[in-house]
CSV table of C-alpha atoms in Angstrom, one decimal:
chain,number,residue,atom,x,y,z
B,276,MET,CA,15.8,-30.0,-25.6
B,277,SER,CA,19.1,-30.8,-24.2
B,278,GLU,CA,20.0,-31.0,-20.6
B,279,SER,CA,22.3,-28.1,-21.2
B,280,ALA,CA,19.6,-25.9,-22.2
B,281,SER,CA,18.8,-25.3,-18.8
B,282,VAL,CA,21.7,-23.8,-17.8
B,283,PRO,CA,22.1,-20.1,-18.3
B,284,ARG,CA,24.4,-19.2,-21.2
B,285,ALA,CA,25.3,-15.7,-20.1
B,286,PRO,CA,27.3,-16.0,-17.1
B,287,ILE,CA,27.3,-13.6,-14.1
B,288,THR,CA,30.8,-13.5,-13.8
B,289,SER,CA,33.5,-14.3,-16.4
B,290,PRO,CA,35.9,-16.9,-15.8
B,291,ALA,CA,38.9,-14.6,-16.5
B,292,THR,CA,37.8,-11.8,-14.4
B,293,PRO,CA,37.9,-12.1,-10.9
B,294,PRO,CA,35.2,-11.0,-8.7
B,295,SER,CA,37.1,-8.1,-7.3
B,296,ALA,CA,37.7,-6.5,-10.7
B,297,GLU,CA,36.0,-3.6,-11.8
B,298,ALA,CA,33.6,-3.8,-14.6
B,299,PRO,CA,34.5,-2.1,-17.9
B,300,VAL,CA,33.3,1.5,-18.0
B,301,PRO,CA,30.4,2.0,-20.7
B,302,ASP,CA,31.0,4.2,-23.4
B,303,ARG,CA,29.0,7.2,-23.8
B,304,ARG,CA,26.2,5.7,-26.1
B,305,SER,CA,25.8,2.7,-24.0
B,306,ALA,CA,25.4,5.2,-20.7
B,307,ALA,CA,22.9,7.0,-22.5
B,308,VAL,CA,21.0,3.9,-23.7
B,309,LEU,CA,20.9,2.8,-19.8
B,310,TRP,CA,19.8,6.1,-18.8
B,311,ILE,CA,16.8,6.2,-21.4
B,312,ALA,CA,16.0,2.5,-20.4
B,313,CYS,CA,15.8,3.3,-16.8
B,314,ALA,CA,14.1,6.6,-17.0
B,315,ALA,CA,11.4,5.0,-19.2
B,316,GLN,CA,10.8,1.7,-17.0
B,317,PHE,CA,10.7,4.3,-14.1
B,318,MET,CA,7.8,6.3,-15.6
B,319,VAL,CA,5.9,3.1,-16.4
B,320,VAL,CA,6.2,1.6,-13.0
B,321,LEU,CA,5.5,5.0,-11.5
B,322,ASP,CA,2.1,5.5,-13.2
B,323,VAL,CA,1.0,1.9,-11.1
B,324,SER,CA,1.1,3.5,-8.0
B,325,ILE,CA,1.3,7.5,-8.7
B,326,VAL,CA,-2.4,7.3,-9.1
B,327,ASN,CA,-3.4,5.7,-5.6
B,328,VAL,CA,-2.8,8.8,-3.4
B,329,ALA,CA,-4.6,10.8,-5.9
B,330,LEU,CA,-8.0,8.7,-5.9
B,331,PRO,CA,-9.8,10.6,-3.1
B,332,ARG,CA,-9.4,14.0,-5.2
B,333,ILE,CA,-10.2,12.3,-8.5
B,334,ARG,CA,-13.8,10.9,-7.0
B,335,GLU,CA,-14.5,14.4,-6.0
B,336,SER,CA,-13.6,16.0,-9.0
B,337,LEU,CA,-15.5,13.6,-11.4
B,338,GLY,CA,-18.0,12.2,-9.3
B,339,LEU,CA,-17.2,8.7,-9.3
B,340,GLY,CA,-18.5,6.0,-7.3
B,341,PRO,CA,-16.4,3.1,-5.7
B,342,ALA,CA,-16.5,0.8,-8.8
B,343,GLY,CA,-15.5,3.7,-11.1
B,344,LEU,CA,-12.7,4.5,-8.6
B,345,GLN,CA,-11.4,1.0,-8.9
B,346,TRP,CA,-11.3,0.9,-12.8
B,347,ILE,CA,-9.0,3.9,-12.9
B,348,VAL,CA,-6.2,1.7,-11.4
B,349,ASN,CA,-7.8,-1.6,-13.0
B,350,ALA,CA,-8.1,-0.2,-16.4
B,351,TYR,CA,-4.1,0.3,-16.6
B,352,THR,CA,-3.6,-3.1,-15.1
B,353,LEU,CA,-5.5,-4.9,-17.8
B,354,GLY,CA,-4.1,-3.2,-20.7
B,355,PHE,CA,-0.7,-3.4,-19.2
B,356,ALA,CA,-0.8,-6.9,-18.2
B,357,GLY,CA,-2.6,-8.6,-20.9
B,358,LEU,CA,-0.4,-7.3,-23.7
B,359,LEU,CA,3.1,-7.5,-22.1
B,360,LEU,CA,4.1,-10.7,-23.7
B,361,LEU,CA,3.0,-9.6,-27.0
B,362,GLY,CA,5.0,-6.5,-26.6
B,363,GLY,CA,8.1,-8.5,-25.7
B,364,ARG,CA,8.0,-10.6,-28.6
B,365,LEU,CA,7.4,-7.5,-30.9
B,366,ALA,CA,10.6,-6.0,-29.5
B,367,ASP,CA,12.2,-9.1,-31.2
B,368,LEU,CA,10.4,-8.9,-34.3
B,369,ILE,CA,10.6,-5.2,-35.1
B,370,GLY,CA,13.5,-4.1,-33.1
B,371,ALA,CA,14.0,-3.1,-29.6
B,372,LYS,CA,14.3,0.8,-30.7
B,373,ARG,CA,11.1,0.7,-32.7
B,374,ALA,CA,9.2,-0.8,-30.0
B,375,PHE,CA,10.4,1.5,-27.3
B,376,THR,CA,9.7,4.5,-29.4
B,377,ALA,CA,6.2,3.3,-30.3
B,378,GLY,CA,5.0,2.2,-26.8
B,379,LEU,CA,6.8,5.6,-25.5
B,380,ALA,CA,4.9,7.9,-28.1
B,381,ALA,CA,1.5,5.8,-27.1
B,382,PHE,CA,2.4,6.3,-23.4
B,383,THR,CA,3.0,9.9,-23.6
B,384,ALA,CA,-0.2,10.8,-25.7
B,385,ALA,CA,-2.6,8.7,-23.3
B,386,SER,CA,-1.1,10.6,-20.5
B,387,LEU,CA,-2.1,13.8,-21.9
B,388,VAL,CA,-5.5,12.6,-22.3
B,389,CYS,CA,-5.8,11.3,-18.8
B,390,GLY,CA,-4.7,14.7,-17.6
B,391,LEU,CA,-7.4,16.7,-19.9
B,392,ALA,CA,-10.2,14.1,-19.2
B,393,GLY,CA,-13.5,15.7,-18.0
B,394,ASN,CA,-15.5,12.5,-17.1
B,395,GLY,CA,-14.9,9.0,-15.5
B,396,PRO,CA,-15.4,7.0,-18.8
B,397,LEU,CA,-12.8,9.0,-20.8
B,398,LEU,CA,-10.4,9.0,-17.8
B,399,ILE,CA,-10.7,4.9,-17.6
B,400,ALA,CA,-10.6,4.5,-21.3
B,401,ALA,CA,-7.2,6.7,-21.6
B,402,ARG,CA,-5.8,4.6,-18.6
B,403,ALA,CA,-6.3,1.5,-20.7
B,404,ALA,CA,-4.7,3.1,-23.7
B,405,GLN,CA,-1.7,4.0,-21.1
B,406,GLY,CA,-1.4,0.3,-20.2
B,407,VAL,CA,-1.2,-0.6,-23.9
B,408,GLY,CA,1.7,1.7,-24.4
B,409,GLY,CA,3.5,0.4,-21.2
B,410,ALA,CA,3.0,-3.1,-22.7
B,411,LEU,CA,5.2,-2.3,-25.4
B,412,LEU,CA,7.6,0.0,-23.6
B,413,ALA,CA,8.3,-1.9,-20.7
B,414,PRO,CA,9.8,-5.2,-22.1
B,415,ALA,CA,11.6,-2.9,-24.7
B,416,THR,CA,13.6,-1.2,-21.8
B,417,LEU,CA,14.9,-4.7,-20.4
B,418,THR,CA,15.9,-5.7,-24.3
B,419,LEU,CA,17.8,-2.4,-24.8
B,420,ILE,CA,19.9,-3.5,-21.8
B,421,MET,CA,20.3,-6.8,-22.7
B,422,THR,CA,21.6,-6.2,-26.2
B,423,THR,CA,23.5,-3.1,-25.4
B,424,PHE,CA,25.5,-4.6,-22.5
B,425,THR,CA,27.2,-7.8,-23.5
B,426,GLU,CA,30.0,-8.0,-21.3
B,427,PRO,CA,28.7,-10.0,-18.2
B,428,ARG,CA,30.0,-7.8,-15.3
B,429,ALA,CA,28.7,-4.5,-17.5
B,430,ARG,CA,25.4,-6.4,-17.9
B,431,THR,CA,25.0,-7.2,-14.4
B,432,ARG,CA,25.6,-3.5,-13.4
B,433,ALA,CA,23.2,-2.2,-15.7
B,434,MET,CA,20.6,-4.6,-14.7
B,435,GLY,CA,21.1,-3.6,-11.1
B,436,ALA,CA,20.4,0.0,-12.2
B,437,TRP,CA,17.4,-0.9,-14.1
B,438,SER,CA,15.7,-3.2,-11.2
B,439,ALA,CA,16.8,-0.5,-8.7
B,440,VAL,CA,14.7,2.2,-10.5
B,441,MET,CA,11.9,-0.4,-11.3
B,442,ALA,CA,11.5,-1.4,-7.6
B,443,ALA,CA,11.9,2.2,-6.4
B,444,GLY,CA,9.2,3.4,-8.8
B,445,GLY,CA,6.4,2.0,-6.7
B,446,ALA,CA,7.5,3.9,-3.9
B,447,ALA,CA,8.3,7.1,-5.7
B,448,GLY,CA,4.8,6.8,-7.3
B,449,ALA,CA,3.3,7.4,-3.9
B,450,VAL,CA,5.5,10.0,-2.8
B,451,LEU,CA,5.2,12.1,-6.3
B,452,GLY,CA,1.6,11.6,-6.4
B,453,GLY,CA,1.2,13.1,-2.7
B,454,VAL,CA,3.1,16.1,-3.6
B,455,LEU,CA,1.5,16.6,-7.1
B,456,THR,CA,-2.0,16.2,-5.8
B,457,GLN,CA,-1.6,18.5,-2.9
B,458,CYS,CA,0.3,21.2,-4.6
B,459,ALA,CA,-0.8,21.3,-8.5
B,460,GLY,CA,-4.1,19.1,-8.4
B,461,TRP,CA,-4.6,15.6,-9.6
B,462,ARG,CA,-4.6,16.0,-13.2
B,463,TRP,CA,-0.6,16.5,-12.9
B,464,VAL,CA,-0.1,12.9,-11.8
B,465,PHE,CA,-0.7,12.4,-15.6
B,466,PHE,CA,0.7,15.5,-17.1
B,467,VAL,CA,4.1,14.9,-15.5
B,468,ASN,CA,4.6,12.1,-17.8
B,469,VAL,CA,3.9,14.2,-20.9
B,470,PRO,CA,7.6,16.4,-20.8
B,471,ILE,CA,9.5,13.5,-19.8
B,472,GLY,CA,7.9,11.2,-22.5
B,473,VAL,CA,8.8,14.1,-25.1
B,474,ALA,CA,12.3,14.6,-23.9
B,475,LEU,CA,13.0,10.7,-23.9
B,476,LEU,CA,11.5,10.3,-27.3
B,477,VAL,CA,14.2,13.0,-28.5
B,478,ALA,CA,17.0,11.3,-26.5
B,479,ALA,CA,16.2,7.8,-28.0
B,480,ALA,CA,16.2,9.2,-31.7
B,481,ARG,CA,19.6,10.5,-31.1
B,482,SER,CA,21.1,7.8,-28.6
B,483,ILE,CA,19.7,4.6,-29.5
B,484,PRO,CA,21.1,2.7,-32.3
B,485,VAL,CA,18.5,0.9,-34.8
B,486,GLY,CA,19.9,-2.5,-34.1
B,487,GLN,CA,19.8,-5.5,-36.2
B,488,ARG,CA,16.6,-5.4,-38.8
B,489,PRO,CA,14.3,-8.5,-38.5
B,490,ARG,CA,15.4,-11.4,-40.0
B,491,ALA,CA,13.5,-12.5,-43.5
B,492,GLY,CA,10.7,-14.9,-43.0
B,493,ARG,CA,10.1,-14.1,-39.1
B,494,ARG,CA,6.5,-13.4,-38.6
B,495,LEU,CA,4.3,-12.8,-35.6
B,496,ASP,CA,2.4,-15.7,-34.3
B,497,LEU,CA,-1.0,-13.9,-34.6
B,498,PRO,CA,-3.3,-16.9,-33.3
B,499,GLY,CA,-0.8,-17.4,-30.1
B,500,ALA,CA,-0.8,-13.6,-29.8
B,501,LEU,CA,-4.5,-13.3,-29.8
B,502,THR,CA,-5.4,-16.3,-27.4
B,503,VAL,CA,-2.6,-15.5,-25.0
B,504,THR,CA,-3.4,-11.7,-24.7
B,505,LEU,CA,-7.3,-12.3,-24.4
B,506,GLY,CA,-6.4,-15.0,-21.8
B,507,LEU,CA,-4.3,-13.0,-19.6
B,508,THR,CA,-6.8,-9.9,-20.0
B,509,LEU,CA,-9.5,-12.1,-18.8
B,510,LEU,CA,-7.7,-13.8,-16.1
B,511,THR,CA,-6.7,-10.2,-14.8
B,512,TYR,CA,-10.2,-9.1,-15.3
B,513,GLY,CA,-11.7,-11.9,-13.5
B,514,ILE,CA,-9.4,-11.6,-10.3
B,515,VAL,CA,-10.0,-7.8,-10.1
B,516,ALA,CA,-13.5,-8.4,-10.1
B,517,THR,CA,-13.2,-10.1,-6.8
B,518,GLU,CA,-13.0,-6.7,-5.1
B,519,THR,CA,-16.9,-6.1,-5.7
B,520,HIS,CA,-18.0,-9.7,-6.3
B,521,PRO,CA,-17.4,-13.3,-4.3
B,522,TRP,CA,-15.0,-15.8,-5.9
B,523,GLY,CA,-18.2,-18.0,-6.9
B,524,ALA,CA,-20.3,-15.2,-8.6
B,525,PRO,CA,-20.6,-15.4,-12.4
B,526,GLN,CA,-18.8,-12.0,-12.8
B,527,VAL,CA,-15.7,-13.9,-11.6
B,528,PHE,CA,-16.3,-17.5,-12.5
B,529,ALA,CA,-17.1,-16.8,-16.3
B,530,PRO,CA,-14.1,-14.5,-17.2
B,531,VAL,CA,-11.4,-16.9,-15.3
B,532,ALA,CA,-13.1,-20.1,-17.0
B,533,ALA,CA,-12.7,-18.4,-20.4
B,534,ALA,CA,-9.1,-17.3,-19.4
B,535,LEU,CA,-8.0,-20.9,-18.7
B,536,ALA,CA,-9.8,-22.1,-21.7
B,537,LEU,CA,-7.6,-19.3,-23.7
B,538,LEU,CA,-4.7,-19.9,-22.3
B,539,ALA,CA,-5.0,-24.0,-22.9
B,540,ALA,CA,-5.6,-23.1,-26.7
B,541,PHE,CA,-2.7,-20.9,-26.7
B,542,ALA,CA,-0.4,-24.1,-25.2
B,543,VAL,CA,-2.0,-26.2,-28.2
B,544,ILE,CA,-1.1,-23.3,-30.8
B,545,GLU,CA,2.4,-22.9,-29.6
B,546,ALA,CA,3.4,-26.4,-29.5
B,547,ARG,CA,2.0,-26.7,-33.4
B,548,THR,CA,3.2,-23.5,-35.1
B,549,ALA,CA,6.5,-23.3,-36.7
B,550,GLN,CA,7.5,-19.7,-35.2
B,551,PRO,CA,5.7,-19.5,-31.9
B,552,LEU,CA,5.2,-16.5,-30.0
B,553,VAL,CA,6.4,-18.4,-26.8
B,554,PRO,CA,8.4,-21.3,-27.7
B,555,LEU,CA,7.5,-23.9,-25.3
B,556,THR,CA,10.9,-25.2,-24.8
B,557,VAL,CA,11.8,-22.2,-22.7
B,558,LEU,CA,9.4,-23.7,-19.9
B,559,ARG,CA,11.9,-26.7,-19.8
B,560,ARG,CA,14.5,-24.4,-18.4
B,561,PRO,CA,13.8,-24.8,-14.5
B,562,VAL,CA,15.8,-21.4,-13.8
B,563,LEU,CA,13.6,-19.4,-15.9
B,564,VAL,CA,10.4,-21.1,-14.6
B,565,LEU,CA,11.3,-21.1,-10.9
B,566,ALA,CA,12.8,-17.2,-11.4
B,567,ASN,CA,9.8,-16.3,-13.0
B,568,SER,CA,7.4,-17.9,-10.4
B,569,ALA,CA,9.3,-16.1,-7.8
B,570,VAL,CA,9.0,-12.7,-9.4
B,571,PHE,CA,5.1,-13.4,-9.3
B,572,ALA,CA,5.1,-13.9,-5.8
B,573,LEU,CA,7.0,-10.9,-4.9
B,574,GLY,CA,5.0,-8.8,-7.3
B,575,ALA,CA,1.8,-9.9,-5.5
B,576,ALA,CA,3.3,-8.7,-2.1
B,577,MET,CA,4.7,-5.4,-3.4
B,578,PHE,CA,1.9,-4.1,-5.4
B,579,ALA,CA,-0.6,-4.5,-2.6
B,580,MET,CA,1.9,-3.1,0.0
B,581,TRP,CA,1.8,0.3,-1.6
B,582,PHE,CA,-2.2,0.4,-2.0
B,583,LEU,CA,-2.8,-0.7,1.5
B,584,LEU,CA,-0.5,1.8,3.3
B,585,SER,CA,-1.8,4.4,1.0
B,586,LEU,CA,-5.2,3.7,2.5
B,587,TYR,CA,-4.1,3.4,5.9
B,588,PHE,CA,-2.2,6.7,6.0
B,589,GLN,CA,-5.1,8.7,4.7
B,590,GLN,CA,-8.2,7.0,5.7
B,591,ILE,CA,-7.2,5.6,9.4
B,592,LEU,CA,-4.4,8.3,10.2
B,593,GLY,CA,-6.2,11.0,8.5
B,594,TRP,CA,-3.1,12.5,6.5
B,595,ASP,CA,-3.4,14.5,3.5
B,596,PRO,CA,-1.8,13.5,0.2
B,597,LEU,CA,1.3,15.2,0.8
B,598,ARG,CA,2.0,13.7,4.0
B,599,ALA,CA,1.2,10.2,2.8
B,600,GLY,CA,3.2,10.6,-0.2
B,601,LEU,CA,6.3,11.7,1.9
B,602,ALA,CA,6.0,8.8,4.3
B,603,PHE,CA,6.8,6.4,1.5
B,604,VAL,CA,10.4,8.1,1.0
B,605,PRO,CA,12.2,5.7,3.4
B,606,GLY,CA,10.6,2.8,1.4
B,607,ALA,CA,12.0,4.3,-1.7
B,608,LEU,CA,15.5,4.7,-0.2
B,609,SER,CA,15.6,1.4,1.2
B,610,ILE,CA,14.9,-0.3,-2.1
B,611,ILE,CA,17.4,1.5,-3.7
B,612,ALA,CA,20.0,0.6,-0.9
B,613,GLY,CA,19.2,-3.2,-1.3
B,614,ALA,CA,19.4,-3.3,-4.8
B,615,ARG,CA,22.8,-1.7,-4.6
B,616,ILE,CA,24.1,-4.0,-2.0
B,617,ALA,CA,22.7,-6.8,-4.4
B,618,THR,CA,24.6,-5.3,-7.3
B,619,ARG,CA,27.8,-5.3,-5.3
B,620,LEU,CA,27.3,-9.0,-4.2
B,621,ILE,CA,25.9,-11.0,-6.9
B,622,GLY,CA,29.3,-11.6,-8.6
B,623,ARG,CA,30.4,-13.4,-5.8
B,624,THR,CA,27.3,-15.2,-4.5
B,625,GLY,CA,25.2,-15.7,-7.6
B,626,PRO,CA,21.6,-14.7,-7.6
B,627,ARG,CA,19.9,-17.6,-5.2
B,628,PRO,CA,21.4,-16.5,-2.0
B,629,LEU,CA,20.4,-13.0,-2.4
B,630,MET,CA,16.9,-14.1,-3.6
B,631,VAL,CA,16.3,-15.9,-0.5
B,632,LEU,CA,17.7,-13.5,1.8
B,633,GLY,CA,15.6,-10.6,0.3
B,634,ALA,CA,12.5,-12.7,0.3
B,635,ALA,CA,13.1,-13.7,3.9
B,636,VAL,CA,13.8,-10.1,5.2
B,637,SER,CA,10.6,-9.0,3.4
B,638,THR,CA,8.7,-11.7,5.2
B,639,ALA,CA,9.9,-10.4,8.4
B,640,GLY,CA,8.8,-7.0,7.5
B,641,PHE,CA,5.3,-8.1,6.4
B,642,ALA,CA,4.8,-10.1,9.5
B,643,TRP,CA,5.5,-7.2,11.7
B,644,LEU,CA,3.5,-4.8,9.4
B,645,SER,CA,0.7,-6.8,9.9
B,646,ARG,CA,0.3,-5.9,13.6
B,647,ILE,CA,-0.6,-2.3,12.8
B,648,ALA,CA,-3.3,-0.7,14.8
B,649,ALA,CA,-5.8,2.0,14.3
B,650,ASP,CA,-4.2,4.3,16.9
B,651,GLY,CA,-0.7,3.2,15.7
B,652,SER,CA,2.5,5.4,15.3
B,653,TYR,CA,4.1,5.7,12.2
B,654,ALA,CA,7.6,5.9,13.7
B,655,THR,CA,7.4,3.0,15.9
B,656,ASP,CA,4.5,0.7,14.3
B,657,VAL,CA,5.1,1.1,10.6
B,658,LEU,CA,8.4,2.7,9.5
B,659,PRO,CA,10.8,-0.2,10.8
B,660,PRO,CA,8.6,-3.1,9.4
B,661,PHE,CA,8.0,-0.8,6.2
B,662,VAL,CA,12.1,-0.4,6.0
B,663,LEU,CA,12.5,-4.3,6.1
B,664,CYS,CA,9.9,-4.9,3.3
B,665,THR,CA,11.4,-2.6,1.0
B,666,LEU,CA,15.0,-3.7,1.8
B,667,GLY,CA,14.3,-7.2,1.2
B,668,MET,CA,12.6,-6.0,-2.3
B,669,GLY,CA,15.5,-4.2,-3.1
B,670,LEU,CA,17.8,-7.2,-2.4
B,671,ALA,CA,15.7,-9.7,-4.1
B,672,MET,CA,14.5,-7.8,-7.4
B,673,MET,CA,17.7,-7.3,-9.3
B,674,PRO,CA,19.1,-11.2,-8.5
B,675,VAL,CA,15.7,-12.4,-9.7
B,676,THR,CA,15.6,-10.5,-12.8
B,677,VAL,CA,19.2,-11.8,-13.7
B,678,ALA,CA,18.2,-15.4,-13.1
B,679,ALA,CA,15.0,-15.1,-15.2
B,680,THR,CA,16.9,-13.6,-18.2
B,681,ALA,CA,20.2,-15.5,-17.9
B,682,GLY,CA,20.8,-17.5,-21.2
B,683,ALA,CA,18.5,-15.6,-23.4
B,684,ARG,CA,19.7,-15.4,-26.8
B,685,PRO,CA,19.7,-11.9,-28.4
B,686,GLU,CA,16.7,-13.2,-30.6
B,687,GLU,CA,15.0,-14.1,-27.3
B,688,ALA,CA,15.8,-10.8,-25.2
B,689,GLY,CA,12.4,-9.4,-25.8
B,690,LEU,CA,10.8,-12.9,-25.1
B,691,ALA,CA,12.6,-13.1,-21.7
B,692,SER,CA,12.0,-9.4,-20.7
B,693,GLY,CA,8.2,-9.8,-21.5
B,694,LEU,CA,8.0,-13.0,-19.4
B,695,VAL,CA,9.7,-11.0,-16.5
B,696,ASN,CA,7.3,-8.1,-16.7
B,697,THR,CA,4.3,-10.3,-17.4
B,698,SER,CA,5.0,-12.2,-14.2
B,699,ARG,CA,5.6,-9.3,-12.1
B,700,GLN,CA,2.5,-7.4,-13.4
B,701,VAL,CA,0.1,-10.1,-13.5
B,702,GLY,CA,1.4,-11.0,-9.9
B,703,GLY,CA,0.7,-7.6,-8.8
B,704,ALA,CA,-2.8,-7.6,-10.2
B,705,ILE,CA,-3.6,-11.0,-8.5
B,706,GLY,CA,-1.8,-10.0,-5.2
B,707,LEU,CA,-3.7,-6.9,-5.2
B,708,ALA,CA,-7.0,-8.1,-5.8
B,709,ALA,CA,-6.6,-11.2,-3.8
B,710,LEU,CA,-5.3,-8.7,-0.5
B,711,ALA,CA,-7.8,-6.2,-1.1
B,712,SER,CA,-10.7,-8.6,-1.1
B,713,VAL,CA,-9.3,-10.2,2.1
B,714,ALA,CA,-9.1,-6.8,3.8
B,715,SER,CA,-12.7,-6.0,2.8
B,716,HIS,CA,-14.1,-9.2,4.0
B,717,THR,CA,-11.9,-8.9,7.1
B,718,ALA,CA,-13.3,-5.2,7.8
B,719,ALA,CA,-16.9,-6.4,7.2
B,720,SER,CA,-16.7,-9.2,10.0
B,721,HIS,CA,-14.8,-7.5,12.3
B,722,GLY,CA,-16.7,-5.6,15.5
B,723,GLY,CA,-15.3,-2.4,16.7
B,724,THR,CA,-15.3,1.2,15.3
B,725,ALA,CA,-14.9,1.6,11.5
B,726,ALA,CA,-11.4,2.6,11.7
B,727,GLN,CA,-10.6,-0.6,13.8
B,728,ALA,CA,-12.3,-2.9,11.5
B,729,ALA,CA,-10.7,-1.4,8.3
B,730,THR,CA,-7.2,-1.7,9.9
B,731,ALA,CA,-7.8,-5.2,11.0
B,732,GLY,CA,-8.7,-5.8,7.3
B,733,TYR,CA,-5.3,-4.2,6.3
B,734,GLY,CA,-3.4,-6.2,8.6
B,735,ARG,CA,-4.9,-9.8,7.8
B,736,ALA,CA,-4.1,-8.8,4.1
B,737,LEU,CA,-0.4,-7.8,5.1
B,738,LEU,CA,0.0,-11.0,6.5
B,739,LEU,CA,-1.1,-12.8,3.5
B,740,ALA,CA,1.6,-10.7,1.7
B,741,ALA,CA,3.9,-12.4,4.1
B,742,ALA,CA,2.8,-15.7,2.7
B,743,PHE,CA,3.7,-14.6,-0.7
B,744,THR,CA,7.2,-13.8,0.2
B,745,THR,CA,7.7,-17.0,1.9
B,746,LEU,CA,6.6,-18.7,-1.4
B,747,ALA,CA,9.4,-16.5,-3.2
B,748,ALA,CA,12.1,-17.5,-0.7
B,749,LEU,CA,10.9,-21.2,-1.2
B,750,LEU,CA,10.9,-21.1,-5.1
B,751,SER,CA,14.5,-19.4,-4.9
B,752,LEU,CA,16.0,-22.1,-2.7
B,753,ALA,CA,14.7,-24.6,-5.3
B,754,LEU,CA,16.8,-23.0,-8.1
B,755,PRO,CA,19.3,-25.7,-9.5
B,756,GLY,CA,22.7,-25.2,-7.4
B,757,ARG,CA,24.5,-24.5,-10.6
B,758,ALA,CA,22.4,-21.4,-11.1
B,759,ALA,CA,23.9,-19.9,-7.9
B,760,ARG,CA,27.2,-19.1,-9.7
B,761,ALA,CA,26.4,-19.7,-13.4
């Protein structure tokens, strides 16, 4: 691959358009596509965190033990993370609208089954099906934006809206989960997806163009799809198992070793096949590799933060689900504010300075938040650092998505979207498992009361989250200088 291939082909600013110029106003259909894509992405991300606040009520209702309760979260993660690359490539092969519609229909149907589930195994199976639908749906949302908005400044603003909705979904999930669990019951954290999904299916049928049909001769790389899907699923499974087993246990070592072998086989297959699922040439683009690595690190910190704070509010401070959910509102607003600031500035600065600044602000917030105490105050000990964490995430997430997808040709839009979503989700799964394991082991070896021990574990885990965001800042600094203003 030539050296020029590493330079993004889609500039953030057009040479003919000064930074102060307004982006063209999108037509009605483009605006509808953006709204539909953002709403669907919000629903998918929401489902990662909306269940956290409802877990205690689910345990009481279905009589689940600790392991079963964890699998309500982990089943969704496994289905989602394992199939995202395949979902992204399918969007390229069958068309973004078809992939979007199929994923949304599967996600909506699985949500209905989750809400109706009368026992733990059925709920866990339906959660896995939700993850599969989300894995097809999530890359298609970003692909729709990339193929609908081709003018650079219009695309930047559209991706800013998508990133803000995506980042705010985690916080909004905790808020909505608390409200629904307290006021309507835990089943409504799943039922809420059904009317939204049906409405989006109707809107998509009317507003999203079919687009170009797949070119003749293009086919899915089935050996590559099988090995990477199984590899990512086993890797996620092995890391999730660290919540209940030590790293050296067979329950962890065996799936991780098998995953590494499958991913190595995937690399060999992709190097030899004529139409690979993930052309290895994309890994020669330093901007793409560094940006996706930063997405991975940011996702590891962000996913764990929602989970740990939800436990702290309910188990340490003794709050009910409604109050715990409302405590996340400032974080959701802070993420949206950060994303809007990034959208306004990226045309002048490029992604790199905003990525570095956002990751640095989040690092400061996590380091401060790690000092929480069992008798702490939300207003003085949690809220200020929490706002810093989420503001930094908002500042960084849109620029890092722009950097990770810049230069993708139309036929690569689904692949680029799948890589971004896979990096974020696998990073989130690994980060959540690693930080939850750190919290658990720290609490087990800590003296004092049970509340003090648990809080010490949360603090140590949040300090590790600061290490992840520091890594994201360093990766951002390593981006080629020309990527700062492509």
